[in-house]
XYZ file of C-alpha atoms in Angstrom:
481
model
C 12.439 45.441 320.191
C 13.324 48.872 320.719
C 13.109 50.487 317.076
C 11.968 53.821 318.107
C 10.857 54.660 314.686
C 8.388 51.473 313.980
C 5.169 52.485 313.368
C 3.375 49.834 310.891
C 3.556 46.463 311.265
C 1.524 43.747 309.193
C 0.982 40.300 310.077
C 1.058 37.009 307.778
C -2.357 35.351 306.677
C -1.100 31.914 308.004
C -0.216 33.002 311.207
C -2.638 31.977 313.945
C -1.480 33.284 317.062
C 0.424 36.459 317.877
C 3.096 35.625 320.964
C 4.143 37.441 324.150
C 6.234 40.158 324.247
C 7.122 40.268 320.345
C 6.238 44.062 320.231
C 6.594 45.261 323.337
C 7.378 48.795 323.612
C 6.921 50.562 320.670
C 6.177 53.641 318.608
C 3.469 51.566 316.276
C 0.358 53.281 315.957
C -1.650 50.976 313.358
C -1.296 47.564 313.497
C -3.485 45.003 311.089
C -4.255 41.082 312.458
C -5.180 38.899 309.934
C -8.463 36.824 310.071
C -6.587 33.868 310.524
C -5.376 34.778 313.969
C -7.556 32.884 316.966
C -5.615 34.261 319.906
C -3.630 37.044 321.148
C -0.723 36.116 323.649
C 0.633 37.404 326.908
C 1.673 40.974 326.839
C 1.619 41.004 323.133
C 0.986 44.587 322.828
C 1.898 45.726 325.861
C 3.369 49.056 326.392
C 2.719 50.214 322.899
C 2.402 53.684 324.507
C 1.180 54.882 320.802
C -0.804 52.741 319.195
C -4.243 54.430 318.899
C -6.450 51.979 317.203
C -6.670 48.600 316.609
C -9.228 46.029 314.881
C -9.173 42.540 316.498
C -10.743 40.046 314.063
C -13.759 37.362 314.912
C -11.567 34.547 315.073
C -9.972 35.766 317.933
C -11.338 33.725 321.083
C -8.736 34.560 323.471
C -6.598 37.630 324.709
C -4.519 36.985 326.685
C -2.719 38.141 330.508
C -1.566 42.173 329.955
C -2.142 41.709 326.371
C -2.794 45.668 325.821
C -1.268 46.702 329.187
C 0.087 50.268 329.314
C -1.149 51.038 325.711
C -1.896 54.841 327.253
C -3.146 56.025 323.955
C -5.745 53.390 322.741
C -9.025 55.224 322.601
C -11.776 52.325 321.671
C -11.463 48.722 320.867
C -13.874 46.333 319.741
C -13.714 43.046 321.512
C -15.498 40.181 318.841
C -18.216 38.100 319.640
C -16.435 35.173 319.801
C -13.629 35.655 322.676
C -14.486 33.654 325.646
C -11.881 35.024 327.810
C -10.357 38.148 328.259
C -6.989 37.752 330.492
C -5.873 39.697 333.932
C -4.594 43.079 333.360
C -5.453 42.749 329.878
C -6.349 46.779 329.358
C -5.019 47.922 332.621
C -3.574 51.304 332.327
C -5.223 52.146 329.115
C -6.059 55.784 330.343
C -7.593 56.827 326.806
C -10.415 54.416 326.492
C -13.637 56.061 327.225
C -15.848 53.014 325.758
C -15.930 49.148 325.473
C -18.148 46.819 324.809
C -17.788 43.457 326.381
C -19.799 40.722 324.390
C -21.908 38.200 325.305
C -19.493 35.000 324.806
C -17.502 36.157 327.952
C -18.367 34.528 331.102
C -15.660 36.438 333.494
C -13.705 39.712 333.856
C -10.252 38.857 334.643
C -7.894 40.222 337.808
C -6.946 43.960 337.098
C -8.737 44.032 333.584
C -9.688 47.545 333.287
C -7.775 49.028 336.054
C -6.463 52.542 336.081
C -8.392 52.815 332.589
C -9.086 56.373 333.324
C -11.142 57.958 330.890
C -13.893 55.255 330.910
C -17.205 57.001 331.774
C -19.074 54.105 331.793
C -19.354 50.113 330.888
C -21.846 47.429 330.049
C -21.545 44.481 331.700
C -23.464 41.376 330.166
C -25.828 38.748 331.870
C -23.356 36.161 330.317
C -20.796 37.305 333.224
C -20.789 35.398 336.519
C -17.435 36.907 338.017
C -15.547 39.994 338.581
C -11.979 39.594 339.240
C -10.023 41.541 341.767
C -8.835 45.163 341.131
C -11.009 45.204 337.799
C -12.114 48.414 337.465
C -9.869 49.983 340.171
C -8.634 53.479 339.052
C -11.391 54.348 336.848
C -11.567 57.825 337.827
C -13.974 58.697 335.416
C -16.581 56.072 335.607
C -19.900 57.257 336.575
C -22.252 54.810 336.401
C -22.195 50.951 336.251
C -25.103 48.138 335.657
C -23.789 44.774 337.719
C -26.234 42.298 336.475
C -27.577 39.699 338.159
C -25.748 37.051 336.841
C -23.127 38.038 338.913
C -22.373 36.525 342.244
C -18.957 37.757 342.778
C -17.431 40.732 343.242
C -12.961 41.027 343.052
C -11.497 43.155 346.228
C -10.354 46.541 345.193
C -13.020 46.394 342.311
C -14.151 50.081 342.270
C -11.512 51.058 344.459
C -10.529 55.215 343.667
C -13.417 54.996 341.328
C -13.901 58.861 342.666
C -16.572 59.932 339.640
C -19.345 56.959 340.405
C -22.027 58.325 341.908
C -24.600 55.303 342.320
C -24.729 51.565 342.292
C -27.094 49.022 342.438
C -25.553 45.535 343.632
C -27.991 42.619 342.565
C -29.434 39.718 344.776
C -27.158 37.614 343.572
C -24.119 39.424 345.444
C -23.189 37.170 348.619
C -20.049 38.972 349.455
C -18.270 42.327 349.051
C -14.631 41.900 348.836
C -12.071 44.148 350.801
C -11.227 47.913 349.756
C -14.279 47.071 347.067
C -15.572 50.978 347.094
C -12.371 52.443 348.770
C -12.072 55.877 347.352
C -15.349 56.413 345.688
C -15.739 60.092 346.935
C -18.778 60.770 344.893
C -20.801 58.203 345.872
C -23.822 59.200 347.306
C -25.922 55.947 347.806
C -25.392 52.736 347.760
C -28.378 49.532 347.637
C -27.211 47.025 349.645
C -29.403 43.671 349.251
C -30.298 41.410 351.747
C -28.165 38.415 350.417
C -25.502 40.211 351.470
C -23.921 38.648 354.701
C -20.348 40.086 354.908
C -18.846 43.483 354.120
C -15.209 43.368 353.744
C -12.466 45.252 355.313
C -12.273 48.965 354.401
C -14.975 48.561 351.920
C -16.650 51.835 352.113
C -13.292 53.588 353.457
C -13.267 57.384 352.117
C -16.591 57.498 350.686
C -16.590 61.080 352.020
C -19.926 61.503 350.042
C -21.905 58.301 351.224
C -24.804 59.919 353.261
C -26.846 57.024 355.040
C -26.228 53.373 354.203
C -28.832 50.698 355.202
C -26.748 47.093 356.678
C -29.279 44.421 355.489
C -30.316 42.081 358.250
C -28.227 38.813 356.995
C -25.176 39.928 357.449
C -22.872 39.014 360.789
C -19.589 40.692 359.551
C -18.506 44.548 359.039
C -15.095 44.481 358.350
C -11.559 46.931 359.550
C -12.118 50.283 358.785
C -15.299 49.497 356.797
C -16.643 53.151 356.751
C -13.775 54.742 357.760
C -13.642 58.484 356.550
C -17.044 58.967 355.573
C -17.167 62.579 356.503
C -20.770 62.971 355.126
C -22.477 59.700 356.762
C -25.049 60.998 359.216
C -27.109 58.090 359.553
C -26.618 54.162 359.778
C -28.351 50.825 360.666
C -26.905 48.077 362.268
C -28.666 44.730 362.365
C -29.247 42.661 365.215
C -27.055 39.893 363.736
C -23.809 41.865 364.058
C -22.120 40.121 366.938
C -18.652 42.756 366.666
C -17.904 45.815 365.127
C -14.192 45.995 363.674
C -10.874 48.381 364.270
C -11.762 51.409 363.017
C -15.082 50.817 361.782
C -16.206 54.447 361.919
C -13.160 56.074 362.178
C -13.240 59.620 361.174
C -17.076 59.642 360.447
C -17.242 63.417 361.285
C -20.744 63.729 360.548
C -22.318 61.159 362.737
C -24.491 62.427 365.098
C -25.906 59.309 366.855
C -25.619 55.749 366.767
C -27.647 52.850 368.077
C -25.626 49.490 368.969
C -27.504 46.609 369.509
C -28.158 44.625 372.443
C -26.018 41.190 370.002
C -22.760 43.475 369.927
C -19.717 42.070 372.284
C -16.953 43.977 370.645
C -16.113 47.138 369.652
C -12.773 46.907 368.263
C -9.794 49.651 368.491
C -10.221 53.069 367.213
C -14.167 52.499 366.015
C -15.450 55.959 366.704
C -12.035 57.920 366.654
C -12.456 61.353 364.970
C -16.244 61.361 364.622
C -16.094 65.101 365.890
C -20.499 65.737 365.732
C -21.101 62.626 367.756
C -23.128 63.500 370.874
C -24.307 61.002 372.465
C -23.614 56.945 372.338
C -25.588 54.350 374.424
C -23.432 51.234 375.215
C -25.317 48.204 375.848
C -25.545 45.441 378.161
C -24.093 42.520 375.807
C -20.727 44.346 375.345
C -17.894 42.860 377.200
C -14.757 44.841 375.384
C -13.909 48.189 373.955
C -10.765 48.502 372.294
C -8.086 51.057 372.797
C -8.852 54.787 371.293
C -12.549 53.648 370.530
C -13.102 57.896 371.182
C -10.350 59.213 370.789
C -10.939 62.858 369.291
C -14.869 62.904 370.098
C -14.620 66.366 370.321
C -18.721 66.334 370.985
C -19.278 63.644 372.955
C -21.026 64.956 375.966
C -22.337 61.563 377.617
C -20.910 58.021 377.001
C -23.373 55.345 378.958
C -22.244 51.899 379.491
C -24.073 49.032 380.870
C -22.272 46.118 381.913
C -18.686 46.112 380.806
C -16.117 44.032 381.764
C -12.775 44.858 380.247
C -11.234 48.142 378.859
C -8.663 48.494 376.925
C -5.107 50.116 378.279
C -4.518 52.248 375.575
C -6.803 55.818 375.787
C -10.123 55.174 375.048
C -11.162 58.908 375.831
C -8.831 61.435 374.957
C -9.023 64.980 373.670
C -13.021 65.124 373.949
C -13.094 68.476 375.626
C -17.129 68.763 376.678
C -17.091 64.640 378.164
C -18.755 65.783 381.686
C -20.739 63.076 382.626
C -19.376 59.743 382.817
C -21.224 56.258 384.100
C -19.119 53.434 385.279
C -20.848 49.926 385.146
C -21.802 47.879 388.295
C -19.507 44.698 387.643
C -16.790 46.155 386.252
C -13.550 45.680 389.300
C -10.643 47.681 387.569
C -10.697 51.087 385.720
C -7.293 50.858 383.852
C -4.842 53.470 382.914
C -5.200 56.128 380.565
C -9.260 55.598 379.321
C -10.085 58.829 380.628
C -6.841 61.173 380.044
C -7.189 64.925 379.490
C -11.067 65.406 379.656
C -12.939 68.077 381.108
C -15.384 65.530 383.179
C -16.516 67.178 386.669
C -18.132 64.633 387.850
C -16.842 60.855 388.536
C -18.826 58.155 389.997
C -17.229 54.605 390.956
C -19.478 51.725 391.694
C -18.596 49.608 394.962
C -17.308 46.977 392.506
C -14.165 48.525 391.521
C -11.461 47.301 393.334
C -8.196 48.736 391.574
C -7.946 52.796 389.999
C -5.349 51.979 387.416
C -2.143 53.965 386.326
C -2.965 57.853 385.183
C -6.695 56.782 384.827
C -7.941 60.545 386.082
C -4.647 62.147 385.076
C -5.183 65.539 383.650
C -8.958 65.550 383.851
C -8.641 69.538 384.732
C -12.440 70.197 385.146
C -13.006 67.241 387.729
C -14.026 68.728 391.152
C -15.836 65.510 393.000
C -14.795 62.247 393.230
C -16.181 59.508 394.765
C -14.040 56.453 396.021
C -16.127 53.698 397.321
C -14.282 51.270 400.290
C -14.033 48.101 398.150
C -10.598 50.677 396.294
C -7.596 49.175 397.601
C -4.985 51.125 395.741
C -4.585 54.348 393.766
C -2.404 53.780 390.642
C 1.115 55.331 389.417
C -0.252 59.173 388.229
C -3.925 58.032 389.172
C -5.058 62.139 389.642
C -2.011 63.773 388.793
C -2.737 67.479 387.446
C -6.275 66.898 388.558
C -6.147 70.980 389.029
C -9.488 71.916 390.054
C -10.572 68.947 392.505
C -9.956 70.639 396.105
C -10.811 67.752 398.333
C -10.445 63.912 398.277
C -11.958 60.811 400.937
C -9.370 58.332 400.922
C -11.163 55.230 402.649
C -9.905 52.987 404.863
C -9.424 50.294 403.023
C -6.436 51.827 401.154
C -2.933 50.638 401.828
C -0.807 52.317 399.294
C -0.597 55.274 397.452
C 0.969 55.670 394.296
C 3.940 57.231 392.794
C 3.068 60.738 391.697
C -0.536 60.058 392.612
C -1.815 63.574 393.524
C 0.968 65.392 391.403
C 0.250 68.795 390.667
C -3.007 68.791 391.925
C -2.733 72.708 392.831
C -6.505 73.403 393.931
C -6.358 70.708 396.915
C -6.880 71.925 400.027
C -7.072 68.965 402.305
C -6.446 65.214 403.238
C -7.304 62.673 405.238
C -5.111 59.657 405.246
C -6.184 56.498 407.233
C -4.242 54.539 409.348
C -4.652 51.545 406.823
C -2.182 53.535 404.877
C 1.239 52.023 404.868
C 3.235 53.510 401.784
C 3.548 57.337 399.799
C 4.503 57.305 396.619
C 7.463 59.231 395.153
C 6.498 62.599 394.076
C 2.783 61.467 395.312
C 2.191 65.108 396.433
C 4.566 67.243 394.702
C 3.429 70.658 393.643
C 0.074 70.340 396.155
C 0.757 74.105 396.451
C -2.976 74.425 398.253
C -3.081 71.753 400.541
C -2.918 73.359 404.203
C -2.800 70.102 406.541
C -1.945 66.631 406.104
C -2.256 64.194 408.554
C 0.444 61.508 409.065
C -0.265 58.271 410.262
C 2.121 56.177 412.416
C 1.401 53.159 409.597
C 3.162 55.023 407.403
C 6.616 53.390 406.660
C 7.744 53.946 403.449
C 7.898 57.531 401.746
C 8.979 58.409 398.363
C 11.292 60.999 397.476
C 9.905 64.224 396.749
C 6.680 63.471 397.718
C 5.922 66.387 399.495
C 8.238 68.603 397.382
C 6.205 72.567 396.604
C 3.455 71.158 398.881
C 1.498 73.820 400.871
C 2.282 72.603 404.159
C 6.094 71.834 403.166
C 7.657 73.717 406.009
C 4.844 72.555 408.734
C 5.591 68.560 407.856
C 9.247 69.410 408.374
C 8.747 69.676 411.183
C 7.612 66.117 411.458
C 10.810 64.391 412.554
C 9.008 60.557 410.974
C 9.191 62.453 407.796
C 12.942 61.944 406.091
C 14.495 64.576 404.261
C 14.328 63.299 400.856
C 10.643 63.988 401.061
C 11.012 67.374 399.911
C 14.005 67.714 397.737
C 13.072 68.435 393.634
C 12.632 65.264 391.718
């Protein structure tokens, strides 16, 4: 080991297999193996960073794990007729080899086999393979075309992964399943066949695909996995079958060429982040079988003009809406009893209307919609939220109904185009800071059922010096929070 100046090597006629790590990291370039040799052990050449060409004999019918790992300068190799097996990471990070032939006699592609081979522009596989490990061709940056046979009914995770040349694929009948991250990467992919024996598409399978156009989801399968299409900045188009019952985190994420899509009526689930980023979507119609979206599901929907949804019963905490400046129109379903915090921050929606269902207005759930002028609040509300239409700046007039009894901390903060409002004697509590900086607002009436006020809760309001006057009103009420 380590004789930097080793560059010919020959092996005995008797010996019959070559062991592990014997010649790991050399300088040899040539290297002759005798006809009596039947198998090639683990890591055996690995790391000979320049050994250039090499001539494995017919008797050889196994290489083994890593076997030519790292050997960066290899530019072909014939692999005999014979060999049955060819190991895991047996050629992985051979970045010279443009071609290999894989015989007939091998029935499986091991874990890793050809990854990060970068030079290889394109491979035959034979009928005589049934698997594909994991990883195999992972890395193959040049690789532009592949033929999957039919004999295969597996397909490793990671198996084209960054395989940013391919262009096209066909994937046989045979394929069941394809394994997580399989086409991660592949920027230059264009289309892709997807058969109908297909019933599950793993987790980020398609993620940056950023050339995929359309992509037809056969009919048998139930399953789209996290992040499956995730940064496919050219996919305009897509199908999705009636047997998908969910559609996973991030699913669409970044899609910023997606115009429209149709869910159907068998979805429940939209998981977090599904649509975030897809920037040209317009329009998206919600249907009745969906009981859950998950947190930032359109966040950055920067053309979303209408959102409808049917019958929904939960939404997530965590910013559904955010940042989609032209949202004006916005449908909330019959049955639905609480609009949580935070779905609809920031948006320039001018029009709000709540069905006689909802019972609760969560935290901040209108704060800093700036465009929103009308509001409707329907008498089955019984409380307004902490920040629930704080810097709400262009609404000028509220109808708080009767059946309110408290109002919450820095509810109507900052809401500098209100003019006027009515509080009901069902009232009992003011927030803190509920209307600080309601620089418009001319007259407020105060009910006797008014107990509690928060501090600064009329601080910078309009009518500051006219409620001072008020002597129910303590003092605290208008110092500076």
């Amino acid at each position: 080991m380590n004789e930097p100046v080793l560059v010919s090597i020959e092996i005995p006629e008797n010996l019959q297999i070559i062991n592990g790590k014997n010649i790991e990291k050399k300088d040899i370039n040539k290297f002759n193996i005798p006809s009596t040799i039947s198998k090639i052990g683990y890591r055996c050449f690995s790391c000979c960073g320049s050994l250039t060409t090499i001539n494995i004999p017919t008797n050889v019918i196994k290489i083994g794990n890593e076997c030519f790992y790292g050997c960066s300068s290899l530019q072909s190799i014939n692999i005999p007729t014979n060999v049955i097996k060819i190991g895991d990471k047996c050629f992985e990070g051979c970045s010279s080899i443009t071609t290999i032939n894989i015989p007939t006699s091998i029935t499986s592609i091991g874990d890793w086999c050809f990854n990060r081979c970068s030079s290889i522009t394109s491979i035959n596989i034979p009928t005589s393979i049934k698997t594909i490990g994991d990883q195999c061709f992972n890395g193959c940056s040049s690789l532009q075309s592949i033929n999957i046979p039919t004999s295969i009914s597996e397909i490793g995770k990671e198996c084209f992964s960054g395989c940013s040349t391919l262009t096209t694929i066909n994937i046989p009948t045979s394929i069941k399943y394809i394994g997580n991250y399989c086409f991660k990467g592949c920027s230059s992919l264009q289309t892709i066949n997807i058969p109908t024996s297909i019933t599950s598409i793993g987790d980020q399978c398609f993620n940056g695909c950023s050339s995929l156009q359309s992509i037809n989801i056969p009919t048998n399968v139930s399953e789209i996995g996290y992040y499956c299409f995730s940064g496919c900045s050219s996919l305009q188009t897509i199908n999705i079958p009636t047997t998908i019952t969910s559609i996973g985190v991030g699913c669409f994420e970044y899609c910023s060429s997606l115009q429209s899509i149709n869910i159907p009526t068998t979805v429940k689930y939209i998981g977090d982040q599904c649509f975030k980023g897809c920037s040209s979507l317009q329009t998206i119609n919600i249907p009745t079988s969906i009981t859950s979206i998950g947190k930032k599901c359109f966040y950055k929907c920067s053309s979303i003009t209408r959102i409808d949804i049917a019958e929904i019963h939960y939404v997530s905490e965590e910013r559904i809406f955010m940042n989609e400046p032209v949202l004006i129109s916005f449908e909330i379903p019959e049955n639905l009893q609480i609009i949580n915090g935070k779905n609809i921050e920031k948006k320039d929606i001018n029009k709000f209307n709540i069905p006689s269902t909802i019972s609760k207005i969560g935290n901040e759930c209108f704060s800093c919609c700036g465009s929103l002028t009308i509001i409707n609040i329907p008498t089955s509300i019984t409380s307004f939220g902490y920040g629930c239409f704080e810097y709400c700046s262009s609404i000028q007039s509220i109808n708080i109904p009767t059946t309110i009894k408290t109002i919450g901390d820095w509810c109507f903060n900052e809401c500098s185009s209100l003019q006027t409002i009515n509080i009901p004697t069902s009232v009992n509590e003011i927030g803190y800071g509920c209307f600080y900086g309601c620089s418009s607002i001319t007259t407020i009436n105060i009910p006797s059922s008014i107990i509690s006020f928060g501090r600064g809760c009329f601080y910078k309001c309009g009518c500051e010096e006219e409620l001072k006057k008020n002597k129910r009103i303590p003092k605290y009420c208008f110092d500076k929070w």
